[in-house]
Amino acid sequence: MSNWRVSSETAPLRDVLVCPPDHYRWLPTNSIARRTLADERQAPAPAHLAAQHAELVAALREGGATVHTLPPEPHLPYMVYTRDSVVVTHQGPVLCQLERPQRRGEYAGLIDFHAAHGSGFWRKSSAGTLEGGDIHIIRPGLAVIGHSGGRTDESGAEQLAGWLRAEGWEVRLEPFDEHFLHLDVLFCMAAPGLAVACTDVLDEDFIAWLKGHGIRCIPVPYGDAMRLGCNILALGNGRVVSARGSTGLNAALRAEGLTVLDPELSLFTLGGGGPHCLTCPLLREEKEP
């Protein structure tokens, strides 16, 4: 029986869920992928996708995580972005409600996966839509949920916020333009007290709110954010996964004293997802070192 819990985006990652890109292809379901398709780029070869995904898995294992694999299904090419269908909280997994028709079927495989591991759902989203890329469990007792109406809508965000607030958490709801797909295109935690953020786009009140909670931001320009530059995964213990193409940000993270593991993920970032999107943390240590 699993006891998967996540109380912080930056605590040491111990278990994580990924999905092999056996059936992955670019779909015109977000502004980033539409731009890629408009450029008439050659479709990614399965062998190249597998090689890049293997680099990500190797980085996760190097960071100390046990990697669990979700069986891919041919009719669900975006299953590879495991972040969105389920978010694990301090009380266990929450089944999300995906907005895009092309992804709604992903719920079935996630229900089966958690059932097979004895992992019961704490809550199931039933109001509006809710996607994991918009949910950031900053630290125990503090979270932010983005809502654009394009993926997560306000009612879906409010429902999860209500569940967390009933647990004594402070939760901020952050509206943003659906052009940016998910909030993790604009913001991610890197380490305790340190985030990366597209300050060109994010509301000044949000940046001030973060600062008021002791969180400093490394700024990422709009152009880099649209290449998934903000989309990083904290591994804890001073390590972070960031795509190799994010050279400026990776240098800034290293200047902060962090170890950056930088797999090549260009074939996924062109479709609208980076390291944060490609991973669903199942268990992080409750106490950060």
mmCIF file with all atom_site columns, N, CA, C and O in Angstrom, residues 6-26:
data_model
loop_
_atom_site.group_PDB
_atom_site.id
_atom_site.type_symbol
_atom_site.label_atom_id
_atom_site.label_alt_id
_atom_site.label_comp_id
_atom_site.label_asym_id
_atom_site.label_entity_id
_atom_site.label_seq_id
_atom_site.pdbx_PDB_ins_code
_atom_site.Cartn_x
_atom_site.Cartn_y
_atom_site.Cartn_z
_atom_site.occupancy
_atom_site.B_iso_or_equiv
_atom_site.pdbx_formal_charge
_atom_site.auth_seq_id
_atom_site.auth_comp_id
_atom_site.auth_asym_id
_atom_site.auth_atom_id
_atom_site.pdbx_PDB_model_num
ATOM 1  N N  . VAL A 1 6  ? 2.684  14.752 -0.956  1.00 0.00 ? 6  VAL A N  1
ATOM 2  C CA . VAL A 1 6  ? 3.544  15.865 -1.356  1.00 0.00 ? 6  VAL A CA 1
ATOM 3  C C  . VAL A 1 6  ? 3.081  17.103 -0.611  1.00 0.00 ? 6  VAL A C  1
ATOM 4  O O  . VAL A 1 6  ? 1.931  17.541 -0.776  1.00 0.00 ? 6  VAL A O  1
ATOM 5  N N  . SER A 1 7  ? 3.966  17.659 0.212   1.00 0.00 ? 7  SER A N  1
ATOM 6  C CA . SER A 1 7  ? 3.645  18.866 0.980   1.00 0.00 ? 7  SER A CA 1
ATOM 7  C C  . SER A 1 7  ? 4.444  20.074 0.532   1.00 0.00 ? 7  SER A C  1
ATOM 8  O O  . SER A 1 7  ? 4.275  21.162 1.071   1.00 0.00 ? 7  SER A O  1
ATOM 9  N N  . SER A 1 8  ? 5.337  19.875 -0.450  1.00 0.00 ? 8  SER A N  1
ATOM 10 C CA . SER A 1 8  ? 6.210  20.963 -0.886  1.00 0.00 ? 8  SER A CA 1
ATOM 11 C C  . SER A 1 8  ? 6.755  20.656 -2.266  1.00 0.00 ? 8  SER A C  1
ATOM 12 O O  . SER A 1 8  ? 7.104  19.508 -2.565  1.00 0.00 ? 8  SER A O  1
ATOM 13 N N  . GLU A 1 9  ? 6.862  21.691 -3.096  1.00 0.00 ? 9  GLU A N  1
ATOM 14 C CA . GLU A 1 9  ? 7.438  21.537 -4.438  1.00 0.00 ? 9  GLU A CA 1
ATOM 15 C C  . GLU A 1 9  ? 8.945  21.329 -4.399  1.00 0.00 ? 9  GLU A C  1
ATOM 16 O O  . GLU A 1 9  ? 9.533  20.919 -5.405  1.00 0.00 ? 9  GLU A O  1
ATOM 17 N N  . THR A 1 10 ? 9.594  21.623 -3.267  1.00 0.00 ? 10 THR A N  1
ATOM 18 C CA . THR A 1 10 ? 11.054 21.649 -3.239  1.00 0.00 ? 10 THR A CA 1
ATOM 19 C C  . THR A 1 10 ? 11.666 20.639 -2.284  1.00 0.00 ? 10 THR A C  1
ATOM 20 O O  . THR A 1 10 ? 12.897 20.539 -2.208  1.00 0.00 ? 10 THR A O  1
ATOM 21 N N  . ALA A 1 11 ? 10.860 19.882 -1.543  1.00 0.00 ? 11 ALA A N  1
ATOM 22 C CA . ALA A 1 11 ? 11.405 18.848 -0.664  1.00 0.00 ? 11 ALA A CA 1
ATOM 23 C C  . ALA A 1 11 ? 11.985 17.713 -1.517  1.00 0.00 ? 11 ALA A C  1
ATOM 24 O O  . ALA A 1 11 ? 11.608 17.534 -2.679  1.00 0.00 ? 11 ALA A O  1
ATOM 25 N N  . PRO A 1 12 ? 12.908 16.925 -0.969  1.00 0.00 ? 12 PRO A N  1
ATOM 26 C CA . PRO A 1 12 ? 13.537 15.852 -1.750  1.00 0.00 ? 12 PRO A CA 1
ATOM 27 C C  . PRO A 1 12 ? 12.515 14.910 -2.382  1.00 0.00 ? 12 PRO A C  1
ATOM 28 O O  . PRO A 1 12 ? 11.637 14.376 -1.702  1.00 0.00 ? 12 PRO A O  1
ATOM 29 N N  . LEU A 1 13 ? 12.654 14.715 -3.681  1.00 0.00 ? 13 LEU A N  1
ATOM 30 C CA . LEU A 1 13 ? 11.745 13.875 -4.455  1.00 0.00 ? 13 LEU A CA 1
ATOM 31 C C  . LEU A 1 13 ? 12.146 12.415 -4.303  1.00 0.00 ? 13 LEU A C  1
ATOM 32 O O  . LEU A 1 13 ? 13.295 12.040 -4.563  1.00 0.00 ? 13 LEU A O  1
ATOM 33 N N  . ARG A 1 14 ? 11.204 11.567 -3.890  1.00 0.00 ? 14 ARG A N  1
ATOM 34 C CA . ARG A 1 14 ? 11.493 10.152 -3.661  1.00 0.00 ? 14 ARG A CA 1
ATOM 35 C C  . ARG A 1 14 ? 10.784 9.229  -4.652  1.00 0.00 ? 14 ARG A C  1
ATOM 36 O O  . ARG A 1 14 ? 11.321 8.193  -5.029  1.00 0.00 ? 14 ARG A O  1
ATOM 37 N N  . ASP A 1 15 ? 9.579  9.557  -5.081  1.00 0.00 ? 15 ASP A N  1
ATOM 38 C CA . ASP A 1 15 ? 8.851  8.761  -6.068  1.00 0.00 ? 15 ASP A CA 1
ATOM 39 C C  . ASP A 1 15 ? 8.228  9.711  -7.083  1.00 0.00 ? 15 ASP A C  1
ATOM 40 O O  . ASP A 1 15 ? 7.662  10.751 -6.702  1.00 0.00 ? 15 ASP A O  1
ATOM 41 N N  . VAL A 1 16 ? 8.282  9.333  -8.353  1.00 0.00 ? 16 VAL A N  1
ATOM 42 C CA . VAL A 1 16 ? 7.769  10.197 -9.415  1.00 0.00 ? 16 VAL A CA 1
ATOM 43 C C  . VAL A 1 16 ? 7.197  9.330  -10.527 1.00 0.00 ? 16 VAL A C  1
ATOM 44 O O  . VAL A 1 16 ? 7.670  8.221  -10.779 1.00 0.00 ? 16 VAL A O  1
ATOM 45 N N  . LEU A 1 17 ? 6.163  9.838  -11.177 1.00 0.00 ? 17 LEU A N  1
ATOM 46 C CA . LEU A 1 17 ? 5.492  9.115  -12.258 1.00 0.00 ? 17 LEU A CA 1
ATOM 47 C C  . LEU A 1 17 ? 5.797  9.766  -13.598 1.00 0.00 ? 17 LEU A C  1
ATOM 48 O O  . LEU A 1 17 ? 5.660  10.989 -13.754 1.00 0.00 ? 17 LEU A O  1
ATOM 49 N N  . VAL A 1 18 ? 6.201  8.938  -14.569 1.00 0.00 ? 18 VAL A N  1
ATOM 50 C CA . VAL A 1 18 ? 6.398  9.394  -15.942 1.00 0.00 ? 18 VAL A CA 1
ATOM 51 C C  . VAL A 1 18 ? 5.648  8.453  -16.878 1.00 0.00 ? 18 VAL A C  1
ATOM 52 O O  . VAL A 1 18 ? 5.200  7.378  -16.472 1.00 0.00 ? 18 VAL A O  1
ATOM 53 N N  . CYS A 1 19 ? 5.520  8.871  -18.126 1.00 0.00 ? 19 CYS A N  1
ATOM 54 C CA . CYS A 1 19 ? 4.862  8.041  -19.138 1.00 0.00 ? 19 CYS A CA 1
ATOM 55 C C  . CYS A 1 19 ? 5.731  8.037  -20.397 1.00 0.00 ? 19 CYS A C  1
ATOM 56 O O  . CYS A 1 19 ? 6.059  9.106  -20.924 1.00 0.00 ? 19 CYS A O  1
ATOM 57 N N  . PRO A 1 20 ? 6.133  6.883  -20.887 1.00 0.00 ? 20 PRO A N  1
ATOM 58 C CA . PRO A 1 20 ? 6.971  6.816  -22.090 1.00 0.00 ? 20 PRO A CA 1
ATOM 59 C C  . PRO A 1 20 ? 6.279  7.468  -23.291 1.00 0.00 ? 20 PRO A C  1
ATOM 60 O O  . PRO A 1 20 ? 5.045  7.391  -23.430 1.00 0.00 ? 20 PRO A O  1
ATOM 61 N N  . PRO A 1 21 ? 7.054  8.090  -24.178 1.00 0.00 ? 21 PRO A N  1
ATOM 62 C CA . PRO A 1 21 ? 6.469  8.826  -25.310 1.00 0.00 ? 21 PRO A CA 1
ATOM 63 C C  . PRO A 1 21 ? 6.214  7.953  -26.530 1.00 0.00 ? 21 PRO A C  1
ATOM 64 O O  . PRO A 1 21 ? 6.383  8.405  -27.676 1.00 0.00 ? 21 PRO A O  1
ATOM 65 N N  . ASP A 1 22 ? 5.794  6.708  -26.319 1.00 0.00 ? 22 ASP A N  1
ATOM 66 C CA . ASP A 1 22 ? 5.613  5.777  -27.435 1.00 0.00 ? 22 ASP A CA 1
ATOM 67 C C  . ASP A 1 22 ? 4.653  6.317  -28.488 1.00 0.00 ? 22 ASP A C  1
ATOM 68 O O  . ASP A 1 22 ? 4.810  6.041  -29.687 1.00 0.00 ? 22 ASP A O  1
ATOM 69 N N  . HIS A 1 23 ? 3.648  7.068  -28.068 1.00 0.00 ? 23 HIS A N  1
ATOM 70 C CA . HIS A 1 23 ? 2.614  7.549  -28.987 1.00 0.00 ? 23 HIS A CA 1
ATOM 71 C C  . HIS A 1 23 ? 2.556  9.070  -29.037 1.00 0.00 ? 23 HIS A C  1
ATOM 72 O O  . HIS A 1 23 ? 1.585  9.645  -29.551 1.00 0.00 ? 23 HIS A O  1
ATOM 73 N N  . TYR A 1 24 ? 3.569  9.718  -28.501 1.00 0.00 ? 24 TYR A N  1
ATOM 74 C CA . TYR A 1 24 ? 3.570  11.186 -28.431 1.00 0.00 ? 24 TYR A CA 1
ATOM 75 C C  . TYR A 1 24 ? 3.699  11.800 -29.823 1.00 0.00 ? 24 TYR A C  1
ATOM 76 O O  . TYR A 1 24 ? 4.459  11.330 -30.669 1.00 0.00 ? 24 TYR A O  1
ATOM 77 N N  . ARG A 1 25 ? 2.943  12.836 -30.041 1.00 0.00 ? 25 ARG A N  1
ATOM 78 C CA . ARG A 1 25 ? 3.078  13.655 -31.244 1.00 0.00 ? 25 ARG A CA 1
ATOM 79 C C  . ARG A 1 25 ? 2.571  15.047 -30.913 1.00 0.00 ? 25 ARG A C  1
ATOM 80 O O  . ARG A 1 25 ? 1.839  15.250 -29.950 1.00 0.00 ? 25 ARG A O  1
ATOM 81 N N  . TRP A 1 26 ? 2.994  16.019 -31.693 1.00 0.00 ? 26 TRP A N  1
ATOM 82 C CA . TRP A 1 26 ? 2.557  17.391 -31.460 1.00 0.00 ? 26 TRP A CA 1
ATOM 83 C C  . TRP A 1 26 ? 1.101  17.548 -31.888 1.00 0.00 ? 26 TRP A C  1
ATOM 84 O O  . TRP A 1 26 ? 0.694  17.159 -32.985 1.00 0.00 ? 26 TRP A O  1
#
